[in-house]
mmCIF file with all atom_site columns, C-alpha atoms in Angstrom:
data_model
loop_
_atom_site.group_PDB
_atom_site.id
_atom_site.type_symbol
_atom_site.label_atom_id
_atom_site.label_alt_id
_atom_site.label_comp_id
_atom_site.label_asym_id
_atom_site.label_entity_id
_atom_site.label_seq_id
_atom_site.pdbx_PDB_ins_code
_atom_site.Cartn_x
_atom_site.Cartn_y
_atom_site.Cartn_z
_atom_site.occupancy
_atom_site.B_iso_or_equiv
_atom_site.pdbx_formal_charge
_atom_site.auth_seq_id
_atom_site.auth_comp_id
_atom_site.auth_asym_id
_atom_site.auth_atom_id
_atom_site.pdbx_PDB_model_num
ATOM 1  C CA . MET A 1 1  ? 28.122 25.265 69.137 1.00 0.00 ? 1  MET A CA 1
ATOM 2  C CA . TYR A 1 2  ? 29.394 29.241 69.669 1.00 0.00 ? 2  TYR A CA 1
ATOM 3  C CA . ILE A 1 3  ? 30.477 31.066 72.559 1.00 0.00 ? 3  ILE A CA 1
ATOM 4  C CA . VAL A 1 4  ? 29.801 34.501 72.183 1.00 0.00 ? 4  VAL A CA 1
ATOM 5  C CA . LEU A 1 5  ? 31.542 37.058 73.575 1.00 0.00 ? 5  LEU A CA 1
ATOM 6  C CA . LEU A 1 6  ? 30.058 40.763 74.222 1.00 0.00 ? 6  LEU A CA 1
ATOM 7  C CA . GLU A 1 7  ? 31.907 43.919 74.836 1.00 0.00 ? 7  GLU A CA 1
ATOM 8  C CA . TYR A 1 8  ? 29.869 46.928 75.784 1.00 0.00 ? 8  TYR A CA 1
ATOM 9  C CA . ILE A 1 9  ? 31.000 49.834 73.477 1.00 0.00 ? 9  ILE A CA 1
ATOM 10 C CA . LYS A 1 10 ? 29.288 52.727 75.517 1.00 0.00 ? 10 LYS A CA 1
ATOM 11 C CA . PRO A 1 11 ? 28.424 53.704 79.438 1.00 0.00 ? 11 PRO A CA 1
ATOM 12 C CA . LEU A 1 12 ? 26.937 50.968 81.532 1.00 0.00 ? 12 LEU A CA 1
ATOM 13 C CA . ASP A 1 13 ? 23.946 53.630 81.941 1.00 0.00 ? 13 ASP A CA 1
ATOM 14 C CA . GLU A 1 14 ? 22.952 53.305 78.624 1.00 0.00 ? 14 GLU A CA 1
ATOM 15 C CA . VAL A 1 15 ? 23.150 49.503 78.910 1.00 0.00 ? 15 VAL A CA 1
ATOM 16 C CA . ASP A 1 16 ? 20.932 49.420 81.780 1.00 0.00 ? 16 ASP A CA 1
ATOM 17 C CA . TYR A 1 17 ? 18.500 51.301 79.533 1.00 0.00 ? 17 TYR A CA 1
ATOM 18 C CA . ALA A 1 18 ? 18.362 49.166 76.853 1.00 0.00 ? 18 ALA A CA 1
ATOM 19 C CA . LEU A 1 19 ? 18.610 46.098 79.320 1.00 0.00 ? 19 LEU A CA 1
ATOM 20 C CA . PRO A 1 20 ? 14.822 44.778 79.620 1.00 0.00 ? 20 PRO A CA 1
ATOM 21 C CA . GLU A 1 21 ? 14.515 45.337 75.492 1.00 0.00 ? 21 GLU A CA 1
ATOM 22 C CA . HIS A 1 22 ? 17.953 42.273 75.545 1.00 0.00 ? 22 HIS A CA 1
ATOM 23 C CA . VAL A 1 23 ? 16.200 40.253 78.312 1.00 0.00 ? 23 VAL A CA 1
ATOM 24 C CA . ASP A 1 24 ? 12.914 39.640 76.412 1.00 0.00 ? 24 ASP A CA 1
ATOM 25 C CA . TRP A 1 25 ? 15.375 39.135 72.734 1.00 0.00 ? 25 TRP A CA 1
ATOM 26 C CA . LEU A 1 26 ? 17.261 36.412 75.329 1.00 0.00 ? 26 LEU A CA 1
ATOM 27 C CA . ASN A 1 27 ? 14.134 34.958 75.978 1.00 0.00 ? 27 ASN A CA 1
ATOM 28 C CA . LYS A 1 28 ? 12.909 34.360 72.838 1.00 0.00 ? 28 LYS A CA 1
ATOM 29 C CA . GLN A 1 29 ? 16.061 32.845 71.379 1.00 0.00 ? 29 GLN A CA 1
ATOM 30 C CA . TYR A 1 30 ? 15.484 30.203 74.794 1.00 0.00 ? 30 TYR A CA 1
ATOM 31 C CA . GLU A 1 31 ? 12.233 29.499 74.231 1.00 0.00 ? 31 GLU A CA 1
ATOM 32 C CA . ALA A 1 32 ? 13.335 29.109 70.544 1.00 0.00 ? 32 ALA A CA 1
ATOM 33 C CA . GLY A 1 33 ? 16.255 26.496 72.089 1.00 0.00 ? 33 GLY A CA 1
ATOM 34 C CA . ARG A 1 34 ? 19.057 28.381 70.462 1.00 0.00 ? 34 ARG A CA 1
ATOM 35 C CA . PHE A 1 35 ? 20.778 29.484 73.619 1.00 0.00 ? 35 PHE A CA 1
ATOM 36 C CA . LEU A 1 36 ? 21.851 27.070 76.320 1.00 0.00 ? 36 LEU A CA 1
ATOM 37 C CA . VAL A 1 37 ? 23.715 29.695 78.598 1.00 0.00 ? 37 VAL A CA 1
ATOM 38 C CA . SER A 1 38 ? 24.348 33.579 78.519 1.00 0.00 ? 38 SER A CA 1
ATOM 39 C CA . GLY A 1 39 ? 24.703 36.130 82.008 1.00 0.00 ? 39 GLY A CA 1
ATOM 40 C CA . ARG A 1 40 ? 26.750 39.259 82.194 1.00 0.00 ? 40 ARG A CA 1
ATOM 41 C CA . GLN A 1 41 ? 31.207 39.336 82.380 1.00 0.00 ? 41 GLN A CA 1
ATOM 42 C CA . VAL A 1 42 ? 32.906 39.944 85.784 1.00 0.00 ? 42 VAL A CA 1
ATOM 43 C CA . PRO A 1 43 ? 33.715 42.500 86.072 1.00 0.00 ? 43 PRO A CA 1
ATOM 44 C CA . ARG A 1 44 ? 30.997 43.952 84.327 1.00 0.00 ? 44 ARG A CA 1
ATOM 45 C CA . VAL A 1 45 ? 32.140 44.748 81.151 1.00 0.00 ? 45 VAL A CA 1
ATOM 46 C CA . GLY A 1 46 ? 29.931 43.118 78.723 1.00 0.00 ? 46 GLY A CA 1
ATOM 47 C CA . GLY A 1 47 ? 28.635 39.440 78.870 1.00 0.00 ? 47 GLY A CA 1
ATOM 48 C CA . VAL A 1 48 ? 28.414 35.718 77.222 1.00 0.00 ? 48 VAL A CA 1
ATOM 49 C CA . ILE A 1 49 ? 25.902 33.780 75.693 1.00 0.00 ? 49 ILE A CA 1
ATOM 50 C CA . ILE A 1 50 ? 26.121 29.954 74.873 1.00 0.00 ? 50 ILE A CA 1
ATOM 51 C CA . ALA A 1 51 ? 24.594 28.877 71.663 1.00 0.00 ? 51 ALA A CA 1
ATOM 52 C CA . ARG A 1 52 ? 23.992 25.531 69.911 1.00 0.00 ? 52 ARG A CA 1
ATOM 53 C CA . ALA A 1 53 ? 24.920 24.809 66.956 1.00 0.00 ? 53 ALA A CA 1
ATOM 54 C CA . MET A 1 54 ? 23.537 26.656 63.149 1.00 0.00 ? 54 MET A CA 1
ATOM 55 C CA . PRO A 1 55 ? 24.839 27.699 60.227 1.00 0.00 ? 55 PRO A CA 1
ATOM 56 C CA . ARG A 1 56 ? 27.097 31.171 61.058 1.00 0.00 ? 56 ARG A CA 1
ATOM 57 C CA . GLY A 1 57 ? 24.984 33.061 59.082 1.00 0.00 ? 57 GLY A CA 1
ATOM 58 C CA . LYS A 1 58 ? 22.028 32.497 60.630 1.00 0.00 ? 58 LYS A CA 1
ATOM 59 C CA . LEU A 1 59 ? 23.777 33.217 63.981 1.00 0.00 ? 59 LEU A CA 1
ATOM 60 C CA . ASP A 1 60 ? 25.195 36.404 62.856 1.00 0.00 ? 60 ASP A CA 1
ATOM 61 C CA . ALA A 1 61 ? 21.415 37.689 61.683 1.00 0.00 ? 61 ALA A CA 1
ATOM 62 C CA . LEU A 1 62 ? 20.570 36.411 65.101 1.00 0.00 ? 62 LEU A CA 1
ATOM 63 C CA . LEU A 1 63 ? 23.096 38.552 66.880 1.00 0.00 ? 63 LEU A CA 1
ATOM 64 C CA . ALA A 1 64 ? 22.010 42.061 64.316 1.00 0.00 ? 64 ALA A CA 1
ATOM 65 C CA . THR A 1 65 ? 18.022 41.613 66.226 1.00 0.00 ? 65 THR A CA 1
ATOM 66 C CA . ASP A 1 66 ? 19.793 41.962 69.027 1.00 0.00 ? 66 ASP A CA 1
ATOM 67 C CA . PRO A 1 67 ? 18.588 45.355 70.729 1.00 0.00 ? 67 PRO A CA 1
ATOM 68 C CA . PHE A 1 68 ? 22.376 46.189 71.859 1.00 0.00 ? 68 PHE A CA 1
ATOM 69 C CA . ALA A 1 69 ? 23.684 45.431 68.419 1.00 0.00 ? 69 ALA A CA 1
ATOM 70 C CA . ILE A 1 70 ? 20.712 48.051 66.726 1.00 0.00 ? 70 ILE A CA 1
ATOM 71 C CA . ARG A 1 71 ? 21.553 50.507 69.481 1.00 0.00 ? 71 ARG A CA 1
ATOM 72 C CA . LYS A 1 72 ? 25.201 50.194 69.671 1.00 0.00 ? 72 LYS A CA 1
ATOM 73 C CA . LEU A 1 73 ? 26.050 49.261 72.455 1.00 0.00 ? 73 LEU A CA 1
ATOM 74 C CA . ALA A 1 74 ? 27.849 45.883 72.201 1.00 0.00 ? 74 ALA A CA 1
ATOM 75 C CA . ARG A 1 75 ? 30.432 44.395 70.401 1.00 0.00 ? 75 ARG A CA 1
ATOM 76 C CA . TYR A 1 76 ? 30.453 40.301 69.446 1.00 0.00 ? 76 TYR A CA 1
ATOM 77 C CA . GLN A 1 77 ? 33.154 38.353 69.289 1.00 0.00 ? 77 GLN A CA 1
ATOM 78 C CA . VAL A 1 78 ? 31.795 34.386 67.972 1.00 0.00 ? 78 VAL A CA 1
ATOM 79 C CA . VAL A 1 79 ? 33.721 31.674 68.715 1.00 0.00 ? 79 VAL A CA 1
ATOM 80 C CA . GLU A 1 80 ? 32.781 28.175 66.976 1.00 0.00 ? 80 GLU A CA 1
ATOM 81 C CA . PHE A 1 81 ? 33.841 25.505 68.908 1.00 0.00 ? 81 PHE A CA 1
ATOM 82 C CA . GLU A 1 82 ? 32.770 21.752 68.316 1.00 0.00 ? 82 GLU A CA 1
ATOM 83 C CA . ALA A 1 83 ? 31.693 19.814 71.702 1.00 0.00 ? 83 ALA A CA 1
ATOM 84 C CA . THR A 1 84 ? 33.730 16.594 72.294 1.00 0.00 ? 84 THR A CA 1
ATOM 85 C CA . ARG A 1 85 ? 32.557 16.211 75.346 1.00 0.00 ? 85 ARG A CA 1
ATOM 86 C CA . THR A 1 86 ? 30.016 17.452 78.122 1.00 0.00 ? 86 THR A CA 1
ATOM 87 C CA . ALA A 1 87 ? 28.699 16.711 81.121 1.00 0.00 ? 87 ALA A CA 1
ATOM 88 C CA . PRO A 1 88 ? 25.861 14.064 81.154 1.00 0.00 ? 88 PRO A CA 1
ATOM 89 C CA . GLU A 1 89 ? 23.355 16.251 82.158 1.00 0.00 ? 89 GLU A CA 1
ATOM 90 C CA . LEU A 1 90 ? 24.370 18.296 78.990 1.00 0.00 ? 90 LEU A CA 1
ATOM 91 C CA . ALA A 1 91 ? 24.335 15.564 76.644 1.00 0.00 ? 91 ALA A CA 1
ATOM 92 C CA . THR A 1 92 ? 22.313 17.275 74.181 1.00 0.00 ? 92 THR A CA 1
ATOM 93 C CA . VAL A 1 93 ? 23.346 20.603 73.892 1.00 0.00 ? 93 VAL A CA 1
ATOM 94 C CA . ASN A 1 94 ? 25.849 19.684 70.625 1.00 0.00 ? 94 ASN A CA 1
ATOM 95 C CA . GLU A 1 95 ? 22.515 18.801 69.152 1.00 0.00 ? 95 GLU A CA 1
ATOM 96 C CA . ALA A 1 96 ? 22.106 21.569 66.118 1.00 0.00 ? 96 ALA A CA 1
ATOM 97 C CA . VAL A 1 97 ? 18.870 23.983 66.610 1.00 0.00 ? 97 VAL A CA 1
ATOM 98 C CA . PRO A 1 98 ? 16.416 23.053 63.542 1.00 0.00 ? 98 PRO A CA 1
ATOM 99 C CA . ALA A 1 99 ? 17.262 25.369 60.309 1.00 0.00 ? 99 ALA A CA 1
#
């Protein structure tokens, strides 16, 4: 699994302008089963995405299609981890996304 930390590198008004496209992109990733959780950091300096297990190259390619990346609005830090314990309602989160 991955924790993806987004750090905004442009002013919030530029980020807000691209936000509808970013939300559409997120929705597609949820529909495909790739993302589990996402949201804004507090304070609003970026965002956080929890992604299912997949090859790292696939995740990197996916992140490159984010409108925030395309418009160079955010920097991405990816932390890979192996979930060894989850709450019962999250029992399937460690399953990989089909290639």
